[in-house]
Amino acid sequence: MSDNLNTLIEQCRQNLINAKPMTDGLHGKQADQLINRYSFFDDVDDADGMLINSSVVIKELHTPRPYLHMMASNHQRNRDQWGSFWDQYRGGFSCVDSVLAGKMSSHTDSNYVPTAPTRQDVRDFFIHEQGKSWPMYPIPHFEENAYAGFECRQGLDWFKLAAIRNDLSCTLLVQVHSDLPVEIWKVNISNDSNRKRQLSWFLRLPVCVDSYPSYYFVPRVVCEGLLEDRTMVFVNHDKNNVHKRAAFLLSADSFDGYDMMAELFDGSGGRSPIPKAGAQGACTNSLGQQPYSGLIAAAQFNAVLAPKESRTWTVVFGKCPYEANERNVFLDQVRQSVVKDSTELAITNQEPWRNKIQANIIKTPDRALDRYYNIWSKYQTRNQVRFVRALDKVGYRDVLQDIAGACDAEPDFVRAQLLMALQYQYPDGTALRQYEKFEGGGHDLRRYKDSAFWIIYTLDAYLKETGNLDLLNVQVPFLSSKTLRPDLNDSGSVYDHAKIALQSLYSDMGYHGLCRIGYGDWNDALSGLGGGDAVSVWLSCACVYGAKLLSELANVIGRIEDKKEFDHIAGMMTERINAHAWDGKWYVYAFNCHG
């Protein structure tokens, strides 16, 4: 970083210490220089000057943290949602339906929200030419000065890396397919020199189709890498795997070599920046049979490039069916609709985003606000609602809160997820804390008393955005407390589900006639107050808010008696809250089991 930038940063620190605005005393160009020191936005406006597209351009290899970018599917189905995380170091991982329970490539982060790639969660690309080998893209602190033209671009479901070394310009473009659970890599190598070049390039991807729930021995015993019709296929034979999935890697060009056992491709120890196969210029063509270091999809491609010649390779990585006959049909579809038509992918991938962006769009004097609202808030929301907290179970309140934010741009997806969540509400109106993402993964049976309230909140947001009142009459089963599965013999309308969610709060009172906290309310830290007559003032306020929302709805649809009931609940709870929880300045949050 330049001395000038360091001076500007120090001035900002002093401003904060002195309780001043951070950029106080900086003129516009200095502030822009500071904000854009690592990256900047590349925006696109339409003919009317509305901001309709945006990407992030990263010019610096060294940043305080990696620029982690997630790409995902854009279809409305509940299954086969593909997610792919990348940063400017090629770090990241791929998953399907769940980050934690749907790993498709190496992912070893075990945090509560497991979205940070660790050191081994990386895709590698190498070049070998006449006995010399090097990474296609710079690795921090390893021969960095040998590269020029480094750039990383991150857009709406696409990612691009570019770098130049030894007169070879290399570009990697990654895109996630809108509909299929796959990602497409397009690798371009241009010979910038005036001589013919004969080279090989290699890719290495650590594959993970481990069992869920996990076992410590399964990956080496039951996971296998096969070569089927010029395609690397990775399967897990564990009978107890409740999230059965298989991975594949195929290319428009036949592999000139491949490896599926990491120790054979990497060599002894596997710690060198250049793997053994890359250094020697040849893969070993190993199958994935109980590898010591794990399964990998490593491929070798040979090329002869004339002076100034450029060539592009298309590679597809994704999920395929476990059964061989279904797998063959699917892979044929990928070859025909993805590989052959990959030049059209950029166009078709952007169609869903045009629809989301134009659902509502603004133009204000604040460019940053336009960019956030029109583009990136919708992008983040799309990712969040498809991979709720990235976990193996779906938090009841989490999914309902998240999809409420997508009602404007993705109402069809919101509808599908809301109907899914309603199946995990008990007939008494309460709901699970978390429901299993995959059957057999197990529910979180803690009955947080706020879970069902969010049904009202999200339903209200959806109806006010879409006006689709027909949803209220859709029949949805309740969850059986005996089988812990949706009971097809016990169902109610969507309106019924919302109504009993409110009634479950109002009918369960403790101290001062307020709502019992049960296991906990929205503030997880207060779970310790549960039991007996302990009550939550926050939950009681939520009861009032839910009653007011349902009163509005009942009035619209002509449920006059229901409206009277909801108005009574709102009025009675408001009186109790103000009488017992207001101290003249603040509201008490809760009363414990001793009052």
Coordinates of C-alpha atoms in Angstrom, one line a residue:
M1 CA 0.0 0.0 0.0
S2 CA 1.3 3.5 -0.9
D3 CA 2.5 6.0 1.7
N4 CA -0.3 8.3 0.6
L5 CA -3.0 5.7 1.3
N6 CA -1.5 4.9 4.7
T7 CA -1.7 8.7 5.5
L8 CA -5.4 8.8 4.5
I9 CA -6.1 5.7 6.6
E10 CA -4.4 7.3 9.6
Q11 CA -6.4 10.4 9.1
C12 CA -9.7 8.4 9.1
R13 CA -8.6 6.7 12.4
Q14 CA -8.0 10.0 14.0
N15 CA -11.3 11.3 12.9
L16 CA -13.1 8.3 14.5
I17 CA -11.0 8.8 17.7
N18 CA -12.1 12.4 17.8
A19 CA -15.8 11.5 17.2
K20 CA -15.8 13.0 13.7
P21 CA -17.1 11.6 10.5
M22 CA -14.6 9.1 9.2
T23 CA -13.7 10.9 6.0
D24 CA -13.8 14.4 7.6
G25 CA -11.3 16.7 5.8
L26 CA -10.8 14.4 2.8
H27 CA -11.8 15.8 -0.6
G28 CA -13.8 13.6 -3.0
K29 CA -10.8 12.1 -4.9
Q30 CA -9.1 11.2 -1.7
A31 CA -12.2 9.5 -0.3
D32 CA -12.6 7.6 -3.6
Q33 CA -9.0 6.6 -3.6
L34 CA -9.4 5.2 -0.1
I35 CA -12.7 3.4 -0.8
N36 CA -11.4 1.8 -4.0
R37 CA -7.9 0.9 -2.8
Y38 CA -8.6 -2.9 -3.2
S39 CA -11.6 -3.0 -5.5
F40 CA -14.3 -1.1 -7.3
F41 CA -17.7 -1.6 -8.9
D42 CA -18.2 -1.8 -12.6
D43 CA -21.8 -0.7 -13.2
V44 CA -24.1 -0.9 -16.2
D45 CA -27.0 1.7 -16.8
D46 CA -29.8 1.3 -19.2
A47 CA -30.9 4.0 -21.7
D48 CA -32.8 5.8 -19.0
G49 CA -29.8 6.0 -16.7
M50 CA -31.2 3.3 -14.3
L51 CA -28.5 1.1 -12.8
I52 CA -29.4 -2.4 -14.0
N53 CA -26.2 -4.5 -13.5
S54 CA -23.0 -4.5 -11.5
S55 CA -19.8 -6.4 -10.8
V56 CA -17.0 -6.2 -8.4
V57 CA -13.5 -5.7 -9.8
I58 CA -10.6 -6.8 -7.6
K59 CA -7.1 -5.6 -8.8
E60 CA -5.2 -6.4 -5.6
L61 CA -4.1 -10.0 -4.7
H62 CA -3.5 -9.0 -1.1
T63 CA -6.6 -7.9 0.7
P64 CA -7.4 -7.9 4.4
R65 CA -9.8 -10.7 3.9
P66 CA -10.7 -12.8 0.8
Y67 CA -13.4 -11.5 -1.5
L68 CA -15.8 -14.4 -1.0
H69 CA -18.4 -14.6 -3.8
M70 CA -21.3 -17.1 -3.9
M71 CA -23.0 -18.1 -7.1
A72 CA -26.2 -20.2 -7.0
S73 CA -29.1 -21.7 -8.9
N74 CA -32.0 -19.5 -9.9
H75 CA -34.8 -22.0 -10.3
Q76 CA -37.8 -22.1 -7.9
R77 CA -37.6 -25.8 -6.9
N78 CA -36.8 -26.9 -3.4
R79 CA -34.1 -29.4 -4.4
D80 CA -31.0 -29.4 -6.6
Q81 CA -30.0 -25.9 -5.5
W82 CA -26.4 -25.5 -6.5
G83 CA -24.0 -23.2 -4.6
S84 CA -20.5 -22.3 -5.5
F85 CA -18.2 -20.1 -3.4
W86 CA -15.0 -18.6 -4.9
D87 CA -12.5 -16.0 -3.9
Q88 CA -9.6 -14.3 -5.7
Y89 CA -7.2 -17.1 -4.6
R90 CA -9.5 -19.8 -6.1
G91 CA -10.5 -20.7 -2.6
G92 CA -14.0 -21.9 -1.8
F93 CA -16.2 -24.9 -2.4
S94 CA -19.3 -26.2 -4.1
C95 CA -22.4 -27.6 -2.4
V96 CA -26.0 -28.7 -3.3
D97 CA -29.1 -27.9 -1.2
S98 CA -27.0 -27.3 2.0
V99 CA -23.5 -26.0 2.6
L100 CA -23.0 -28.2 5.6
A101 CA -24.8 -31.4 4.6
G102 CA -24.5 -31.1 0.8
K103 CA -20.8 -30.8 0.2
M104 CA -19.7 -31.5 -3.4
S105 CA -16.1 -30.3 -3.0
S106 CA -13.8 -30.1 0.0
H107 CA -15.3 -27.9 2.7
T108 CA -13.8 -28.1 6.2
D109 CA -15.1 -25.0 7.9
S110 CA -17.0 -26.0 11.0
N111 CA -18.3 -22.5 12.2
Y112 CA -21.9 -21.9 13.1
V113 CA -22.4 -20.4 9.6
P114 CA -19.9 -22.5 7.7
T115 CA -19.1 -20.4 4.7
A116 CA -15.4 -19.5 5.1
P117 CA -13.1 -21.7 3.0
T118 CA -10.1 -23.2 4.7
R119 CA -6.6 -23.7 3.3
Q120 CA -7.4 -27.0 1.6
D121 CA -10.7 -25.8 0.1
V122 CA -9.3 -24.6 -3.1
R123 CA -9.3 -25.3 -6.9
D124 CA -5.8 -25.4 -8.5
F125 CA -4.7 -24.7 -12.1
F126 CA -1.2 -25.3 -13.4
I127 CA 0.8 -25.1 -16.6
H128 CA 3.6 -27.4 -17.6
E129 CA 5.9 -26.5 -20.5
Q130 CA 9.2 -28.1 -21.5
G131 CA 10.0 -29.3 -18.0
K132 CA 8.9 -26.1 -16.2
S133 CA 5.7 -25.8 -14.2
W134 CA 3.9 -22.9 -12.6
P135 CA 0.4 -22.0 -11.3
M136 CA -1.8 -20.3 -13.9
Y137 CA -2.9 -17.7 -11.4
P138 CA -0.8 -16.1 -8.6
I139 CA -0.6 -17.7 -5.2
P140 CA 0.2 -15.2 -2.4
H141 CA 3.8 -15.2 -1.4
F142 CA 4.8 -17.7 -4.1
E143 CA 6.6 -16.3 -7.2
E144 CA 4.1 -13.4 -7.3
N145 CA 6.5 -11.1 -9.2
A146 CA 6.3 -13.5 -12.2
Y147 CA 2.7 -12.4 -13.0
A148 CA 1.1 -9.4 -14.7
G149 CA -2.4 -8.4 -15.4
F150 CA -4.0 -9.9 -12.4
E151 CA -7.7 -9.3 -12.1
C152 CA -10.7 -10.9 -10.4
R153 CA -14.3 -10.0 -11.4
Q154 CA -17.4 -11.1 -9.5
G155 CA -20.8 -10.7 -11.1
L156 CA -24.3 -12.0 -10.9
D157 CA -23.7 -15.8 -10.9
W158 CA -20.3 -15.5 -12.6
F159 CA -16.7 -15.2 -11.6
K160 CA -13.6 -14.4 -13.6
L161 CA -9.9 -14.6 -13.0
A162 CA -7.1 -13.4 -15.3
A163 CA -3.3 -13.3 -15.1
I164 CA -0.3 -13.3 -17.5
R165 CA 2.9 -15.3 -17.0
N166 CA 5.6 -16.4 -19.5
D167 CA 3.8 -14.8 -22.4
L168 CA 0.7 -16.8 -21.7
S169 CA -2.5 -15.0 -20.9
C170 CA -4.9 -17.2 -18.8
T171 CA -8.5 -16.5 -18.1
L172 CA -10.9 -18.5 -16.0
L173 CA -14.7 -17.9 -16.3
V174 CA -17.0 -19.7 -13.8
Q175 CA -20.8 -19.7 -14.1
V176 CA -23.5 -21.5 -12.2
H177 CA -26.3 -22.9 -14.4
S178 CA -29.7 -21.3 -13.6
D179 CA -31.6 -24.6 -13.7
L180 CA -29.2 -27.6 -13.4
P181 CA -27.1 -28.4 -10.4
V182 CA -23.8 -27.7 -12.2
E183 CA -21.1 -25.0 -12.6
I184 CA -19.3 -24.4 -15.9
W185 CA -15.6 -23.5 -16.1
K186 CA -14.3 -21.9 -19.3
V187 CA -10.4 -21.8 -19.4
N188 CA -8.8 -19.7 -22.1
I189 CA -5.1 -19.7 -22.8
S190 CA -3.6 -17.2 -25.3
N191 CA -0.1 -17.4 -26.7
D192 CA 1.1 -13.8 -26.6
S193 CA 4.6 -14.8 -27.9
N194 CA 5.9 -15.0 -31.5
R195 CA 6.8 -18.7 -31.2
K196 CA 4.8 -22.0 -31.1
R197 CA 4.0 -23.2 -27.6
Q198 CA 3.5 -26.9 -26.7
L199 CA 2.2 -27.2 -23.2
S200 CA -0.1 -29.1 -20.8
W201 CA -2.5 -27.5 -18.3
F202 CA -3.9 -29.2 -15.3
L203 CA -6.9 -28.6 -12.9
R204 CA -7.3 -30.1 -9.5
L205 CA -10.5 -30.1 -7.5
P206 CA -10.9 -31.8 -4.1
V207 CA -14.2 -33.8 -4.4
C208 CA -16.5 -34.5 -1.4
V209 CA -19.6 -36.7 -1.5
D210 CA -19.2 -37.8 2.1
S211 CA -22.1 -39.3 4.0
Y212 CA -24.6 -37.2 5.9
P213 CA -24.8 -37.7 8.9
S214 CA -21.0 -38.1 8.9
Y215 CA -18.9 -41.0 10.0
Y216 CA -15.2 -40.8 10.6
F217 CA -14.4 -43.8 8.4
V218 CA -16.9 -43.5 5.5
P219 CA -15.0 -41.3 3.0
R220 CA -12.1 -43.9 2.5
V221 CA -14.3 -47.0 2.7
V222 CA -17.4 -46.3 0.7
C223 CA -16.6 -43.3 -1.6
E224 CA -15.3 -44.2 -5.1
G225 CA -14.1 -42.4 -8.2
L226 CA -14.9 -44.0 -11.6
L227 CA -14.3 -43.1 -15.3
E228 CA -17.5 -43.5 -17.3
D229 CA -17.7 -42.5 -20.9
R230 CA -14.8 -39.9 -20.7
T231 CA -16.4 -38.5 -17.5
M232 CA -15.0 -38.7 -13.9
V233 CA -17.8 -39.8 -11.6
F234 CA -17.7 -39.9 -7.8
V235 CA -20.2 -42.0 -5.8
N236 CA -20.8 -42.9 -2.2
H237 CA -22.1 -46.4 -1.5
D238 CA -23.0 -45.9 2.1
K239 CA -26.5 -47.3 2.7
N240 CA -27.0 -44.9 5.6
N241 CA -26.3 -41.8 3.7
V242 CA -29.6 -39.7 3.9
H243 CA -28.4 -37.1 1.3
K244 CA -27.5 -39.4 -1.6
R245 CA -25.7 -37.5 -4.3
A246 CA -22.9 -38.2 -6.8
A247 CA -20.5 -35.8 -8.4
F248 CA -19.1 -35.6 -11.9
L249 CA -16.5 -33.7 -14.0
L250 CA -16.6 -33.8 -17.7
S251 CA -15.2 -31.7 -20.5
A252 CA -16.0 -30.9 -24.1
D253 CA -12.5 -32.1 -24.9
S254 CA -11.3 -35.6 -23.8
F255 CA -9.0 -35.7 -20.9
D256 CA -5.4 -36.2 -21.9
G257 CA -4.8 -37.5 -18.4
Y258 CA -6.7 -37.7 -15.1
D259 CA -6.3 -38.6 -11.5
M260 CA -8.9 -39.3 -8.7
M261 CA -6.5 -40.2 -5.9
A262 CA -4.9 -37.1 -4.3
E263 CA -1.7 -38.8 -3.1
L264 CA -0.9 -40.0 -6.6
F265 CA -1.5 -36.6 -8.3
D266 CA 0.1 -34.5 -5.5
G267 CA 3.0 -36.8 -4.7
S268 CA 4.6 -37.5 -1.3
G269 CA 3.3 -35.3 1.4
G270 CA 1.2 -33.2 -0.9
R271 CA 2.6 -29.9 0.4
S272 CA 4.3 -28.4 -2.6
P273 CA 2.6 -25.5 -4.5
I274 CA 3.2 -27.5 -7.6
P275 CA 1.8 -31.1 -7.4
K276 CA 3.9 -34.0 -8.7
A277 CA 1.8 -34.5 -11.8
G278 CA 2.1 -30.8 -12.7
A279 CA 5.8 -30.9 -12.2
Q280 CA 6.3 -34.0 -14.3
G281 CA 3.8 -33.0 -16.9
A282 CA 1.6 -36.1 -16.7
C283 CA -1.2 -37.6 -14.6
T284 CA -1.2 -41.2 -13.5
N285 CA -4.8 -42.0 -14.6
S286 CA -5.7 -43.2 -11.2
L287 CA -9.2 -44.2 -10.1
G288 CA -10.5 -43.2 -6.8
Q289 CA -10.2 -46.3 -4.7
Q290 CA -9.9 -45.7 -1.0
P291 CA -7.5 -42.8 -1.4
Y292 CA -5.4 -41.9 1.6
S293 CA -5.6 -38.1 0.9
G294 CA -9.1 -38.0 -0.4
L295 CA -10.9 -38.0 -3.7
I296 CA -9.9 -35.4 -6.3
A297 CA -11.0 -34.6 -9.9
A298 CA -7.7 -33.8 -11.6
A299 CA -7.5 -33.4 -15.4
Q300 CA -4.8 -32.9 -17.9
F301 CA -5.2 -31.1 -21.2
N302 CA -2.4 -30.9 -23.9
A303 CA -2.3 -28.1 -26.4
V304 CA -0.1 -26.7 -29.2
L305 CA -0.7 -23.0 -29.7
A306 CA 0.6 -21.1 -32.7
P307 CA 1.9 -17.6 -32.2
K308 CA -0.9 -15.3 -31.0
E309 CA -3.3 -18.2 -31.0
S310 CA -6.0 -18.6 -28.3
R311 CA -7.9 -21.6 -27.2
T312 CA -10.8 -22.3 -24.8
W313 CA -11.7 -25.4 -22.9
T314 CA -15.1 -26.0 -21.3
V315 CA -15.3 -28.1 -18.1
V316 CA -18.5 -28.9 -16.1
F317 CA -18.6 -29.9 -12.5
G318 CA -21.8 -30.8 -10.7
K319 CA -24.2 -33.2 -9.2
C320 CA -25.5 -36.3 -11.1
P321 CA -27.9 -39.1 -10.1
Y322 CA -26.5 -42.0 -8.1
E323 CA -28.1 -44.8 -10.2
A324 CA -26.0 -45.5 -13.3
N325 CA -28.9 -45.6 -15.8
E326 CA -30.3 -42.2 -14.6
R327 CA -26.8 -40.9 -14.4
N328 CA -26.1 -41.7 -18.1
V329 CA -29.3 -39.9 -19.2
F330 CA -28.4 -36.8 -17.1
L331 CA -24.8 -36.6 -18.3
D332 CA -26.0 -36.8 -21.9
Q333 CA -28.3 -33.9 -21.2
V334 CA -25.4 -31.9 -19.8
R335 CA -23.2 -32.6 -22.8
Q336 CA -26.0 -31.5 -25.2
S337 CA -27.6 -28.6 -23.3
V338 CA -24.7 -27.2 -21.3
V339 CA -21.4 -28.0 -23.0
K340 CA -22.4 -27.6 -26.6
D341 CA -24.5 -24.5 -25.9
S342 CA -22.2 -22.9 -23.3
T343 CA -21.7 -19.9 -25.5
E344 CA -25.4 -19.0 -24.8
L345 CA -25.1 -19.6 -21.1
A346 CA -24.2 -16.0 -20.3
I347 CA -27.4 -14.8 -22.0
T348 CA -29.8 -17.3 -20.5
N349 CA -28.2 -16.9 -17.0
Q350 CA -29.0 -13.2 -17.0
E351 CA -32.7 -13.6 -17.8
P352 CA -33.7 -14.5 -14.2
W353 CA -31.6 -11.5 -13.0
R354 CA -33.3 -9.1 -15.4
N355 CA -36.6 -10.2 -14.0
K356 CA -35.5 -9.8 -10.3
I357 CA -33.8 -6.4 -10.9
Q358 CA -36.7 -5.0 -12.8
A359 CA -39.3 -6.2 -10.3
N360 CA -38.6 -2.9 -8.5
I361 CA -35.8 -0.4 -9.4
I362 CA -34.8 3.0 -8.2
K363 CA -32.8 6.0 -9.3
T364 CA -31.7 8.4 -6.6
P365 CA -28.9 11.0 -6.2
D366 CA -27.0 8.3 -4.3
R367 CA -25.2 5.9 -6.7
A368 CA -24.3 3.5 -3.8
L369 CA -27.9 3.3 -2.7
D370 CA -29.1 2.5 -6.3
R371 CA -26.4 -0.2 -6.6
Y372 CA -27.3 -1.8 -3.3
Y373 CA -31.1 -1.7 -3.8
N374 CA -31.2 -2.6 -7.5
I375 CA -28.5 -5.3 -7.6
W376 CA -26.7 -6.5 -4.5
S377 CA -29.4 -6.6 -1.9
K378 CA -31.4 -8.9 -4.3
Y379 CA -28.3 -11.0 -5.0
Q380 CA -27.6 -11.5 -1.2
T381 CA -31.2 -12.2 -0.6
R382 CA -31.3 -14.8 -3.3
N383 CA -28.3 -16.6 -1.8
Q384 CA -29.7 -16.4 1.7
V385 CA -33.1 -17.8 1.0
R386 CA -31.7 -20.8 -0.9
F387 CA -29.0 -21.6 1.7
V388 CA -30.6 -20.5 5.0
R389 CA -27.7 -20.0 7.5
A390 CA -25.9 -22.7 5.4
L391 CA -26.8 -25.4 7.9
D392 CA -28.1 -28.9 7.6
K393 CA -31.4 -28.0 9.2
V394 CA -33.7 -25.2 8.3
G395 CA -34.4 -22.8 11.2
Y396 CA -38.1 -22.1 11.4
R397 CA -37.8 -18.4 12.2
D398 CA -34.8 -18.1 9.9
V399 CA -36.4 -19.3 6.7
L400 CA -39.6 -17.2 7.3
Q401 CA -37.6 -14.1 8.1
D402 CA -35.4 -14.5 5.1
I403 CA -38.0 -15.2 2.5
A404 CA -40.1 -12.2 3.7
G405 CA -37.3 -10.1 2.2
A406 CA -37.7 -11.8 -1.2
C407 CA -41.4 -11.3 -1.7
D408 CA -40.9 -8.5 -4.3
A409 CA -38.3 -10.2 -6.5
E410 CA -39.1 -13.9 -6.1
P411 CA -42.7 -14.3 -5.0
D412 CA -43.0 -17.9 -6.5
F413 CA -40.0 -19.1 -4.5
V414 CA -41.4 -17.4 -1.3
R415 CA -44.7 -19.2 -1.8
A416 CA -43.1 -22.6 -2.2
Q417 CA -40.9 -22.1 0.9
L418 CA -43.7 -20.8 3.0
L419 CA -45.9 -23.9 2.2
M420 CA -42.9 -26.1 3.0
A421 CA -42.4 -24.5 6.4
L422 CA -46.1 -24.8 7.3
Q423 CA -45.8 -28.6 7.2
Y424 CA -43.6 -28.4 10.3
Q425 CA -46.2 -26.6 12.5
Y426 CA -48.0 -28.7 15.1
P427 CA -51.8 -28.8 15.3
D428 CA -51.7 -26.7 18.5
G429 CA -50.1 -23.8 16.5
T430 CA -46.5 -24.2 17.8
A431 CA -43.7 -25.2 15.5
L432 CA -40.2 -26.8 15.5
R433 CA -37.1 -24.9 16.2
Q434 CA -35.5 -26.4 13.0
Y435 CA -36.7 -29.0 10.5
E436 CA -34.5 -31.5 8.8
K437 CA -33.3 -30.6 5.3
F438 CA -33.0 -34.2 4.3
E439 CA -35.3 -36.9 5.6
G440 CA -33.4 -38.9 8.3
G441 CA -31.2 -35.9 9.3
G442 CA -33.4 -35.3 12.4
H443 CA -35.4 -32.2 13.6
D444 CA -34.5 -29.8 16.3
L445 CA -37.5 -30.4 18.6
R446 CA -36.9 -27.4 20.9
R447 CA -40.2 -25.4 20.9
Y448 CA -39.1 -21.8 20.6
K449 CA -42.3 -20.0 21.2
D450 CA -41.6 -17.3 18.5
S451 CA -41.2 -19.8 15.7
A452 CA -44.9 -19.9 14.6
F453 CA -45.3 -16.1 14.9
W454 CA -43.2 -15.6 11.8
I455 CA -45.8 -17.4 9.7
I456 CA -48.0 -14.3 10.2
Y457 CA -45.2 -11.9 9.5
T458 CA -44.2 -13.6 6.2
L459 CA -47.7 -14.3 5.0
D460 CA -48.6 -10.7 5.5
A461 CA -45.5 -9.5 3.5
Y462 CA -46.3 -12.0 0.7
L463 CA -50.0 -11.0 0.4
K464 CA -49.3 -7.3 0.5
E465 CA -46.7 -7.7 -2.3
T466 CA -48.6 -10.0 -4.6
G467 CA -52.2 -9.6 -3.7
N468 CA -52.5 -13.4 -4.2
L469 CA -55.3 -14.1 -1.6
D470 CA -55.9 -17.6 -3.2
L471 CA -52.9 -18.8 -1.2
L472 CA -55.0 -18.5 2.0
N473 CA -57.2 -21.4 0.9
V474 CA -54.4 -23.9 0.1
Q475 CA -54.5 -26.9 2.3
V476 CA -51.3 -27.8 4.1
P477 CA -50.8 -30.8 6.6
F478 CA -49.8 -30.3 10.2
L479 CA -46.8 -32.1 11.7
S480 CA -47.6 -35.2 13.7
S481 CA -46.1 -35.2 17.1
K482 CA -46.0 -39.0 17.0
T483 CA -44.3 -39.6 13.6
L484 CA -42.6 -36.1 13.3
R485 CA -43.8 -36.1 9.7
P486 CA -46.4 -34.0 7.9
D487 CA -49.8 -35.7 8.6
L488 CA -51.8 -36.0 5.4
N489 CA -54.9 -36.8 7.5
D490 CA -54.7 -33.6 9.5
S491 CA -54.4 -30.4 7.5
G492 CA -55.7 -26.8 7.5
S493 CA -55.7 -23.9 5.1
V494 CA -52.8 -21.4 5.1
Y495 CA -55.2 -19.0 6.9
D496 CA -55.9 -21.6 9.6
H497 CA -52.1 -22.1 10.1
A498 CA -51.7 -18.4 10.7
K499 CA -54.7 -18.1 13.0
I500 CA -53.7 -20.9 15.3
A501 CA -50.1 -19.6 15.4
L502 CA -51.5 -16.5 17.0
Q503 CA -53.9 -18.4 19.3
S504 CA -51.0 -20.6 20.5
L505 CA -49.3 -17.5 21.8
Y506 CA -52.4 -15.9 23.4
S507 CA -53.6 -19.1 25.1
D508 CA -50.3 -19.8 26.9
M509 CA -50.0 -17.2 29.6
G510 CA -47.8 -16.9 32.7
Y511 CA -47.0 -13.9 35.0
H512 CA -49.2 -10.9 34.4
G513 CA -51.1 -12.6 31.7
L514 CA -48.1 -12.3 29.3
C515 CA -46.9 -15.0 26.8
R516 CA -44.9 -17.8 28.3
I517 CA -41.3 -17.9 26.9
G518 CA -41.2 -21.7 26.9
Y519 CA -37.8 -22.8 25.6
G520 CA -37.1 -19.3 24.3
D521 CA -38.1 -16.4 22.2
W522 CA -36.4 -14.4 19.4
N523 CA -33.4 -13.7 21.7
D524 CA -31.7 -17.1 22.0
A525 CA -29.7 -15.8 25.0
L526 CA -32.9 -15.8 27.1
S527 CA -33.6 -19.5 26.8
G528 CA -32.4 -19.9 30.3
L529 CA -35.5 -18.1 31.6
G530 CA -37.8 -20.8 30.3
G531 CA -40.0 -23.0 32.4
G532 CA -42.9 -22.4 34.7
D533 CA -44.6 -19.0 34.4
A534 CA -41.6 -17.2 32.9
V535 CA -42.8 -14.8 30.3
S536 CA -41.4 -12.8 27.4
V537 CA -42.5 -9.2 26.9
W538 CA -41.0 -9.3 23.4
L539 CA -43.1 -12.3 22.6
S540 CA -46.1 -10.6 24.0
C541 CA -45.4 -7.6 21.7
A542 CA -45.1 -10.0 18.8
C543 CA -48.5 -11.4 19.8
V544 CA -50.0 -7.8 19.5
Y545 CA -48.3 -7.2 16.2
G546 CA -49.4 -10.5 14.8
A547 CA -53.0 -9.9 16.0
K548 CA -53.0 -6.5 14.2
L549 CA -51.7 -8.0 11.0
L550 CA -54.4 -10.7 11.0
S551 CA -57.1 -8.2 11.9
E552 CA -56.2 -6.3 8.7
L553 CA -56.3 -9.5 6.7
A554 CA -59.6 -10.7 8.3
N555 CA -61.2 -7.4 7.4
V556 CA -60.1 -7.7 3.7
I557 CA -61.5 -11.3 3.3
G558 CA -64.7 -10.7 5.3
R559 CA -63.9 -12.8 8.4
I560 CA -65.7 -10.3 10.7
E561 CA -65.8 -12.6 13.8
D562 CA -62.1 -13.4 13.4
K563 CA -61.4 -9.6 13.2
K564 CA -63.2 -9.1 16.5
E565 CA -61.1 -11.8 18.1
F566 CA -57.8 -10.5 16.8
D567 CA -58.7 -6.9 17.9
H568 CA -59.6 -8.2 21.4
I569 CA -56.2 -10.0 21.6
A570 CA -54.3 -6.9 20.5
G571 CA -56.1 -4.7 22.9
M572 CA -55.9 -7.0 25.9
M573 CA -52.2 -7.8 25.4
T574 CA -51.4 -4.1 24.9
E575 CA -53.0 -3.3 28.3
R576 CA -51.1 -6.0 30.1
I577 CA -47.8 -5.0 28.6
N578 CA -48.1 -1.4 29.5
A579 CA -49.5 -2.2 32.9
H580 CA -46.7 -4.6 34.0
A581 CA -43.7 -4.2 31.7
W582 CA -43.3 -0.4 31.3
D583 CA -41.2 1.2 34.0
G584 CA -41.8 4.8 32.8
K585 CA -38.7 4.9 30.7
W586 CA -38.1 1.4 29.3
Y587 CA -39.9 -1.9 28.7
V588 CA -38.8 -4.9 30.6
Y589 CA -37.8 -7.7 28.2
A590 CA -38.9 -10.7 30.3
F591 CA -39.9 -12.0 33.7
N592 CA -38.1 -15.1 34.9
C593 CA -39.7 -18.1 36.6
H594 CA -39.6 -16.2 40.0
G595 CA -41.5 -13.3 38.6

